[in-house]
Coordinates of C-alpha atoms in Angstrom, one line a residue:
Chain A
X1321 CA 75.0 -263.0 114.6
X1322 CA 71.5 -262.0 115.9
X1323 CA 69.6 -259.6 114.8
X1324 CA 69.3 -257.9 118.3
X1325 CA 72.6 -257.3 120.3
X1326 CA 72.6 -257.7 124.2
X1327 CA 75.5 -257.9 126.5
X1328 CA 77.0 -261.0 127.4
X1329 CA 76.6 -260.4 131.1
X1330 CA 76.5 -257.3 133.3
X1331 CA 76.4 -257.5 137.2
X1332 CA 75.4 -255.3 140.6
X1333 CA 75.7 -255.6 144.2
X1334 CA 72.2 -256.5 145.9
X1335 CA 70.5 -252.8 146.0
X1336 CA 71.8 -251.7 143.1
X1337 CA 70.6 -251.1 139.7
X1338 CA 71.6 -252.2 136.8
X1339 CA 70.3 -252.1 132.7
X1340 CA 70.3 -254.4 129.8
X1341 CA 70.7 -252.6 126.3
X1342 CA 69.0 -254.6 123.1
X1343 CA 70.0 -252.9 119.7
X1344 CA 69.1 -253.9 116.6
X1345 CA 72.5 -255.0 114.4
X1346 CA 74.1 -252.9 111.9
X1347 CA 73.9 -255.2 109.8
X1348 CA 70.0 -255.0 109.7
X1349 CA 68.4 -252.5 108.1
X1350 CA 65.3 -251.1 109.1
X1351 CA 62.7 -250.1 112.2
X1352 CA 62.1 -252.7 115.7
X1353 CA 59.0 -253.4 116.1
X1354 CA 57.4 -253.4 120.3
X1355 CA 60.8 -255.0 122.3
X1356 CA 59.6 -257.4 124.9
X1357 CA 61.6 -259.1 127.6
X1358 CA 61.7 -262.9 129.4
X1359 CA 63.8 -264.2 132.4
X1360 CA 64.9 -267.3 132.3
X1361 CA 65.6 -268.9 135.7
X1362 CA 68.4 -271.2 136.2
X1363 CA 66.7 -274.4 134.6
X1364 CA 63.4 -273.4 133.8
X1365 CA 61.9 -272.3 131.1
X1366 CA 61.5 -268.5 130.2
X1367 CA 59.0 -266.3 131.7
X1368 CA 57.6 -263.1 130.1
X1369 CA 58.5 -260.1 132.1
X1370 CA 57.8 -256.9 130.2
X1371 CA 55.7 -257.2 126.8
X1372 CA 55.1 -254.0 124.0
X1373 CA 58.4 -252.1 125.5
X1374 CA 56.9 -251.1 128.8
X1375 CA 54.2 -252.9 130.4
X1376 CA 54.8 -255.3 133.1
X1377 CA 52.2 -258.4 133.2
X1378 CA 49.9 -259.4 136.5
X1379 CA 53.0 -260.2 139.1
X1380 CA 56.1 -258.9 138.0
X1381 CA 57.8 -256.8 140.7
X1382 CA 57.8 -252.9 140.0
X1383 CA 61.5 -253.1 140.1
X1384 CA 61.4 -254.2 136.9
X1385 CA 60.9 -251.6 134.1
X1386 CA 61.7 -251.7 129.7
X1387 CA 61.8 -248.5 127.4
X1388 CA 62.7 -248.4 123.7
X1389 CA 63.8 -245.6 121.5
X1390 CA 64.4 -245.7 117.7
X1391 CA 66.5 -249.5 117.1
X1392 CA 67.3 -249.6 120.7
X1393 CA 65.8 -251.2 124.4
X1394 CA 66.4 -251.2 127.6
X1395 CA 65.4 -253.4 130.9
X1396 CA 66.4 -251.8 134.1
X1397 CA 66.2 -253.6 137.1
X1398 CA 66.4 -251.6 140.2
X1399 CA 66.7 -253.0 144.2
X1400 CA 68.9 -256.0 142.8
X1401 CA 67.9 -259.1 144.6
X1402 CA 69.5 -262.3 145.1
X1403 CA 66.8 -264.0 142.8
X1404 CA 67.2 -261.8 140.3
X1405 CA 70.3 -263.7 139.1
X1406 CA 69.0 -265.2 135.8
X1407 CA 69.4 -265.0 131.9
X1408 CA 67.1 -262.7 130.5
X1409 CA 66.6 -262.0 126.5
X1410 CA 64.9 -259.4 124.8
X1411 CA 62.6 -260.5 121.2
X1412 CA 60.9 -258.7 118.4
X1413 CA 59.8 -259.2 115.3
X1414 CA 61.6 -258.6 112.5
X1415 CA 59.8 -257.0 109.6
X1416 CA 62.4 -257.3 106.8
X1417 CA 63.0 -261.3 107.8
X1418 CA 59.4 -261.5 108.7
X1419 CA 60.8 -263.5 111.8
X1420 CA 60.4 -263.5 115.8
X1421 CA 63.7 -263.2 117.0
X1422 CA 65.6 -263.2 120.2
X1423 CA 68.6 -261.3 121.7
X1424 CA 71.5 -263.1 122.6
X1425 CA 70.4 -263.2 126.4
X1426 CA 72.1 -261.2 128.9
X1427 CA 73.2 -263.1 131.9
X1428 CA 72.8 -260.9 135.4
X1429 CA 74.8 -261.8 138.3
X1430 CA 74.5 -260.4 141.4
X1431 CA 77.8 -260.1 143.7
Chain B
X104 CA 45.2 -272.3 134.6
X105 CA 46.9 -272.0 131.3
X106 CA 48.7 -274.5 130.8
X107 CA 51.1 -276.3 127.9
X108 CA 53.0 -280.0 128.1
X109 CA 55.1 -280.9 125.9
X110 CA 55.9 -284.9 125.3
X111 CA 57.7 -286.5 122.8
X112 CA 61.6 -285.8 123.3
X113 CA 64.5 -288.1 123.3
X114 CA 67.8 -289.5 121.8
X115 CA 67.8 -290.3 118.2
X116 CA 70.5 -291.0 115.8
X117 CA 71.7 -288.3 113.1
X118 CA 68.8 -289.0 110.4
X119 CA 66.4 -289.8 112.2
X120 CA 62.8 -288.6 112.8
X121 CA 60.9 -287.8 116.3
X122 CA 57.5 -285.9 116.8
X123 CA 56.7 -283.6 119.3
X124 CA 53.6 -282.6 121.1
X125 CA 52.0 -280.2 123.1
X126 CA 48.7 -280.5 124.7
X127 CA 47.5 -277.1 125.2
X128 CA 45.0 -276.2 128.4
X129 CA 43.0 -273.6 130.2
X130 CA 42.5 -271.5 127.0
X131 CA 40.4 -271.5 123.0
X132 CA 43.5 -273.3 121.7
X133 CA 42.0 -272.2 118.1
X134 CA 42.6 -268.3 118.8
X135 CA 46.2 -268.1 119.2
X136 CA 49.7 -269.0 116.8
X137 CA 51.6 -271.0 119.2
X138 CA 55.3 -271.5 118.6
X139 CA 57.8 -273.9 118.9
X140 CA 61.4 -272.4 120.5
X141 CA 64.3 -274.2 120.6
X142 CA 67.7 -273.5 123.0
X143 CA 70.6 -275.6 122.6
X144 CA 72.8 -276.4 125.4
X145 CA 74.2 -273.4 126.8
X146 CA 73.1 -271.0 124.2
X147 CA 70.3 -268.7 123.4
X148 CA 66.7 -269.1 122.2
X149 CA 65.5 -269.3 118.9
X150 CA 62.1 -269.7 117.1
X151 CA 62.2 -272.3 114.7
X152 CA 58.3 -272.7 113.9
X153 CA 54.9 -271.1 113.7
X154 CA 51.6 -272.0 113.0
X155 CA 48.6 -269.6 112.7
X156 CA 45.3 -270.5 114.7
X157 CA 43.3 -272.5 112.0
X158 CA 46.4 -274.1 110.5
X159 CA 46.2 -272.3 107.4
X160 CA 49.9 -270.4 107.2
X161 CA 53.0 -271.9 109.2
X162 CA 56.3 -270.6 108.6
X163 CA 59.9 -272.1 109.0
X164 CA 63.4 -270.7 109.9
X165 CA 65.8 -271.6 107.2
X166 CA 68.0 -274.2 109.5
X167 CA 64.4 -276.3 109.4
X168 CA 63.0 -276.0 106.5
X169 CA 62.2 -279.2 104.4
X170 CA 62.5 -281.2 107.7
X171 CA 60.4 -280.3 109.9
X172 CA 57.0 -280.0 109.8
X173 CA 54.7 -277.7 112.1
X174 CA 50.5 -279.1 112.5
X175 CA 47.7 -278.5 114.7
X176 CA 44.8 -280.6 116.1
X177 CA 42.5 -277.7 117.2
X178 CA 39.7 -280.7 118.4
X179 CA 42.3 -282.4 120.3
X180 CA 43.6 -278.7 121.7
X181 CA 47.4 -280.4 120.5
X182 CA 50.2 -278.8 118.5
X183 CA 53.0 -281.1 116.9
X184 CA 56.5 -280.6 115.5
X185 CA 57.5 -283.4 113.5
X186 CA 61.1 -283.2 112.7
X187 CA 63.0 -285.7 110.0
X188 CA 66.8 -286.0 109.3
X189 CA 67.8 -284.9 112.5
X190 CA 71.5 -283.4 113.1
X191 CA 73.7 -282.5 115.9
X192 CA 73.0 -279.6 116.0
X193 CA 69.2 -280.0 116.4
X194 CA 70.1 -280.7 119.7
X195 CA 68.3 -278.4 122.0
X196 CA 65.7 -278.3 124.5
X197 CA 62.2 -277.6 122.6
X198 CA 59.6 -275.4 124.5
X199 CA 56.0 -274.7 122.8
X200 CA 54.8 -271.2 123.3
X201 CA 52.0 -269.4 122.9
X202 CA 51.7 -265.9 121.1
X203 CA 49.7 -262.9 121.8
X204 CA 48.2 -261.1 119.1
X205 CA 50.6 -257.9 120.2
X206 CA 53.0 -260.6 119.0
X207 CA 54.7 -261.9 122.5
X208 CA 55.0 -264.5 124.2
X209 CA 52.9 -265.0 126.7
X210 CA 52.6 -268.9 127.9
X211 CA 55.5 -271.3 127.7
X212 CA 55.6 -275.1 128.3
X213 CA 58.1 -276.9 130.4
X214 CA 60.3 -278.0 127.4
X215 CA 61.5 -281.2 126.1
X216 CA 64.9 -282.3 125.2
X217 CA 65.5 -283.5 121.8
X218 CA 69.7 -285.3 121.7
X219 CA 70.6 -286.4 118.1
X220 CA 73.7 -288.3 118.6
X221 CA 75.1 -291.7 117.4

């Protein structure tokens, strides 16, 4: 089980927006530290896409936006695009395992 | 261009030992942790070793520790991942990664496939 829960998969027609949650286990106790997020292409390796919550780096589309509250994230993707289709993963650290650690991944499909 | 290449990957036998590398470019190698991050076939990622800047404190995830072993050339701008009684399920493509000091991960190599199978 990880420490940080995503959905399996969610899915939008092209135009359309769509968010991926990231919340912290019940079966972890304490606060998330900054949530950051990475798309992973089919075959490549990942690529950071939002870093400290909500800040995009040098190139990533405005479409893409992140927000945390309390032991929770989100990425939002708005103006779904074809390319967009991709596994993406939120990561934090973890203060009480004193560990980096990854979502699950989220697999977005667009129909 | 930053830039990180991994080398070192391959098909070894359960037990066995194999050494990664990463040669590290574009950036002061000695002022940033770097990472290894592992992702099995098909599944998610996970972060399996770190290594401060100057060497001095590396940490392990618990599925690691004892046999693998995490080191840093900082003159030869090269990070290593030696890994010893290998298993199945070590079987994963193994990506080096640079972090931020916000504690992200910024630069990511290409990967290398590690396969332990008889």
């Amino acid at each position: 089980q990880s420490v940080l829960t995503q959905p399996p998969s969610v899915s939008g027609a092209p135009g359309q927006r769509v968010t991926i949650s990231c919340t912290r286990s019940s079966s972890y106790v304490g606060a998330i530290y900054d949530v950051h997020w990475y798309q992973q292409l089919p075959g490549t390796a990942p690529k950071l896409l939002i870093y400290a919550n909500d800040n995009r780096p040098s190139g990533v589309p405005d479409r893409f936006s992140g927000s945390k509250s309390g032991t929770s994230a989100s990425l939002a993707i708005t103006g779904l695009r074809a390319e967009d289709e991709a596994d993406y993963y939120c990561q934090s650290f973890d203060g009480s395992l004193s560990a980096w650690v990854f979502g699950g991944g989220t697999k977005v499909t667009v129909l | 261009e930053v830039q990180l290449v991994e080398s070192g990957g391959g098909l070894v036998q359960p037990g066995g030992s194999l050494r990664l590398s990463c040669s590290a470019s574009g950036f002061t190698f000695s002022s940033y942790a770097m990472h290894w991050v592992r992702q099995a076939p098909g599944k998610g990622l996970e972060s399996v070793s770190v290594i401060s800047g100057n060497g001095d404190s590396t940490y392990y995830v618990d599925s690691v520790k004892g046999r693998f072993t995490i080191s840093r050339d900082n003159s030869k701008n090269t990070l290593y991942l030696q890994m010893t009684s290998l298993r199945a399920e070590d079987t994963a493509v193994y990506y080096c990664v640079r972090r931020t000091t916000g504690w992200w991960f910024d630069t990511w190599g290409q990967g290398t496939l590690v396969t332990v199978s008889s």
